[in-house]
Amino acid sequence: MPSAISASGSQGAILRRAFIDALVKLDPRKLTGNPVILATEVVAVLATISVVDAFVRHASPLFAIQIALWLWATVLFANLAESVAEGRGKAAADSLRAARVTTNAKLINEANGQVTMTPSHKLGKGDLLLVEAGDVIPADGDIVEGVASVNESAITGESAPVIRESGGDRSAVTGGTTVVSDWIKVRVTAGAGDSFLDRMIAMVEGANRRKTPNEIALAVLLAGLTLVFLVAVVTLLGLGKYSGVALDPMVLGALFVCLIPTTIGGLLSAVGIAGMDRLLKVNVLATSGRAVEAAGDVDTLLLDKTGTITFGNRMATEVIAAPGVAEDRALRAALMASLADETPEGRSILELAREKHGLSLETPDGATAVAFSATTRMSGLDVAGTSWRKGAVDAVYKAAGLEPKDVPAEVAAAVDRIARSGGTPLAVSENGKLMGVIHLKDVVKPGVKERFADLRRMGLRTVMITGDNPVTAATIASEAGVDDFLAEATPEDKLRLIREEQAKGRLVAMCGDGSNDAPALAQADVGVAMQTGTQAAREAGNMVDLDSDPTKLIEIVEVGKQMLITRGALTTFSIANDVAKYFAIIPAMFVVALPSLAAINIMHLSNPHSAILSAVIFNALVIIALIPLALRGVRYQAIGAARLLSRNLMIYGLGGVIAPFIGIKIIDVLIHAINLA
Amino acid sequence: MTFQGWAEIALTIGLAVGLAWPLGIYMARVWQGESTWLDPVLRPIESIFYGLSGVDRNKGQGWLTYTFSFLAFSAAAFFILYALLRFQNLLPLNPQGFAGMSPDLAFNTAISFVTNTNWQSYSGESAASYLSQMAGFTVQNFASAAAGIAIAAALARAFAANRGESVGNFWVDLTRITLYVLLPVSIVGGLVLAALGVPQTLSHYIDAHTIEGAKQTIALGPVASQEIIKQFGTNGGGFFNANSAHPFENPTPLTNMIAMVAMNVLGFACVVAFGRVAGARREARALVIAMTVLLAGAASAIYWAETQPTPALVAAHVVTTPNMEGKEVRFGAAASAVFTAMTTGASCGAVNAMHESYTPIGGGMAMFLIQLAEILPGGVGSGLYGMMVMALIAVFVAGLMVGRTPEYLGKKIEAREMKLCMLASLILTASILGFAAVAIVLPLAMKTVSASGVHGLSEVLYAYTSATGNNGSAFAGLTAANPFWDTTMGIAMWLGRFGYAVPVMAIAGGIVAKPKLAPTAGTLPTHGGLFVGLVIGVILILGGLQYFPAQALGPIVEHFQMLQLTAAH
């Protein structure tokens, strides 16, 4: 799928920019939102001071220098994680900005109909514009008159033009897109700086990225832990003094930084940005991170049947021969009757004949197509005296001169069965003789059923919304494996259903495109508007799908969940890491005064300095090592909450306890080998 | 270690948990104002209280009003008890003619009883009159226990509500819990204890003449009535200074068993009742299992440690028998070990052995149990809400890992809850470690600490741990009856009680207003073995991370020093 917002510029350029950003972010004022990293920076500053102090006192500064450097590296790595995550968005924003050029708009004076050229940034809401072939549409708006094909690739990445026309659900146009043919009159709906494109740029740049509720809660937990560890470390001053332990403030600082959750603290905002980024990659634009997070919490998905669950047009699935007619003759008749039929139904009959029966025919020369008409309610083909027809069952019966009572029982039964299953029966005749019945039905997209089963395991209920009658709806619902359906649904029904679900304490997601969807989109916790939809729909939803593909809802939910899982996994890992760090640093701190504590140096680290340094280095490097995971996200599997939890607890909890024991030991061996401590 | 010892530990914990079920089910009815079989007797009395005090029993309170009522009640209790102790010399029922307590001692003691700590800086038999014991301490043993349970009840209602407002009525809760739960059990239990030989009298102390011709004063008093509520309400303040090691408080192995079961059963029952009221029986069961596993583990560790002979003495071929110093020799090492685990796990603080004289592992474990925030099963009421804080933290971190905003019992756990959970945890840590770190470098404070070196640190750390955890047991050896210790430990007790309970009430206030969400297949299951393991892991890791450095300088280094003595030999 093409994506307009895939990053421009090479990976290298993004990285270079990220490095510079990371340095700029060392400014403590920029770190106020991240108490863990701010605390790390404070310790880094104090460590730097003690390096100077060591020089002044002519003590060996080697250890102090290394600790200070690695503490700074910890802060830098955390900043880098955020910058890299932002970098991708910034690059995407650049390519969008290219579409936001100031153009000359043809402003129509509504009093006298005269057109004046006005720079697009001077346009206001309510202005009426003329846009002709070749013009860039200067602002967001609704078409009030005319039809045009519009190239929207600047927004969607899709270069095939789309038709936009006044009235109905295809009337919205977006500033920055180009009219390819014809002309339209557009009523401006968003002033300069407030357009869809502006909002997109702001979103991908993260300019107005606010912390999401869950991110705030996690940040609170991390800040709380930081304070708890601050108490645990600072009180060691007193307890250590009593025990006769000479505590180097540098070592206390190192212990503090190792204990506070720097890993998740450093990666937290990168995870959030990367979540938005993953949505952008599938061409979905969220108006806030809050919406992405809510997507992870969704309990009920409202899915439109047409286009989401089924292909949306009826397709032939079988041909039932009339009694006394060979099966292949009936199929051949159906095929001949459909050769000239360009409708999707007609194409599907050709498809059925080819795929299932290996039958494929060319339209013979001299054939005359007989088009469908409201009076005959049949269509077909005449070739050299033979006529094939297919059409409404009663129409074909009538043409065949059959009274209802004369219809062969087998045929009547087949017709009845098809109708009851929600399908559409079509009768086929050859030279007026009834040959058989074609079963047309709404076909469920392949893989949809499995997808819904996954969703069920994720704890999501799926509700199919359709305008069909309850019988047809029930058939499709059971075939697709949705949990529930709403038949003959009106927009009011949709809104009511959403409210009911919400009253039961469930979060609801839906997608829609029409103006009459707008109230429901606004009411839903996650409302995904199709980019092809009306301006009203796009404003009501909290996400816009640039591909206008309703199945995206499922991907959106997954991205939301993935974002939360990644945060939880990194937090667990970060806290679990502390166990090993204690076993490295505590014996190292106290062993000189209390030699018996050498017994808890279970990693057998070479010496106290090396032990402390190894823990600090591990603590810094683990941030770098986990940046890819933070950006990619922990894989989400639809295996149910209990199994998912035990799996993640194993990897990130148990793994988080074990990994640093190994990592710190390796670093210690290396440090010792090259004599750094 | 003997089979009998293990069986004793298993039986004690088993009885405490087993009896908690019927008690919890009954208490849930009491919390919810439903009828009980005691109604014919107690309803009229209950109504009289409401009539006299003007409490409308049907009027619910929001969390702020509820909290304010709790605080006001505690403050009133504090001032009354303080006055009672200061001026006991002027008041009746003082046959021994004890003087009024000094201001700092009265302050410490009053806070101690109001906060359900029952740290005893005074010595019961030589400083408190019968009136102080009965109208002061015993009353507070009921009142502070009931107040703690009331908070648990409020929290349970908060979880049960769907976009609610009221968390109950503090005055009704206080009255009902006292009348329907604490009093009946205490009356029956007190009579049983008296029947088993615990004194219950208002007469003078007895002067005995020993066969050597010496004169010995035998202290007596209304012991049985205070003894039962001391355990049942996880108060722990003994009538006598020696607490449950005193033969009048704890004369037989049976009274010892009753004491142990009594001090844990109500803590567990609070969890059971919570599960009933909040509509979360399976979840409550998971919490009970987590508590039991940790408690049994700790009891086993202490039992193991306390049945090892001292390595240095073995190496010197002096003894090969376990170290019995400090144990309750009448009942054996197992009964001492499980008593220690249960009294520290339960925020009770009654002791039948001297934790001071335990091996470093045994004593350190007792201290660690308190540092885990008194949740195994913790004090009455306070254990439940302490466990809730742990469960919320566990749910928050783990809940994210299933890809949803964390939920517990149908309520979303968000920034407000995390803020308050961390605040409560931080207050405990800061009080325990902060006071210990300051006291230990102050010569003024250390004057009255008997041990020097590593053991001195353990004594100081234990004292503030016990005070902040509202436990009340002591590493003897530290004489806390002086202005510095009385005051700082009073503050620590105050922080441990109200610095924790108020954030918990604020959590209840947030939770009550939230919509109750329906669980789905994507919701984190909080009733299975996985969650039990998770909660245990969070408790151990969080507790361990906070106190490991301090413990390393105390019990842990002591342990290795003890082992090294052997090696040196």
Short mmCIF file of C-alpha atoms in Angstrom, two decimals, chain B residues 5 26 31 51 83 125 130 152 179 212 236 238 267 303 306 369 411 440 516-517 520 539 567:
data_model
loop_
_atom_site.label_atom_id
_atom_site.label_comp_id
_atom_site.label_asym_id
_atom_site.label_seq_id
_atom_site.Cartn_x
_atom_site.Cartn_y
_atom_site.Cartn_z
CA GLY B 5 6.92 -28.64 64.71
CA TYR B 26 -20.53 -13.22 58.69
CA TRP B 31 -20.64 -4.50 56.74
CA GLY B 51 -30.35 7.60 68.84
CA ALA B 83 -5.42 12.74 79.32
CA GLU B 125 2.41 -3.88 85.43
CA TYR B 130 -6.41 -0.62 85.98
CA ALA B 152 -11.56 -1.92 54.61
CA LEU B 179 -20.94 -4.64 68.39
CA GLU B 212 13.88 -18.83 100.12
CA GLY B 236 -0.50 -6.74 70.51
CA GLY B 238 0.29 -6.99 76.49
CA GLY B 267 -7.10 -10.16 59.07
CA TYR B 303 11.53 -22.18 62.07
CA GLU B 306 15.75 -20.99 64.79
CA LEU B 369 7.55 -9.29 57.26
CA LYS B 411 -12.35 -0.65 37.90
CA ILE B 440 21.46 5.85 64.27
CA LYS B 516 -17.78 -0.96 36.90
CA LEU B 517 -16.58 -2.59 33.71
CA THR B 520 -13.93 -9.92 28.84
CA ILE B 539 5.44 -7.90 47.13
CA ALA B 567 35.22 -20.50 59.40
#
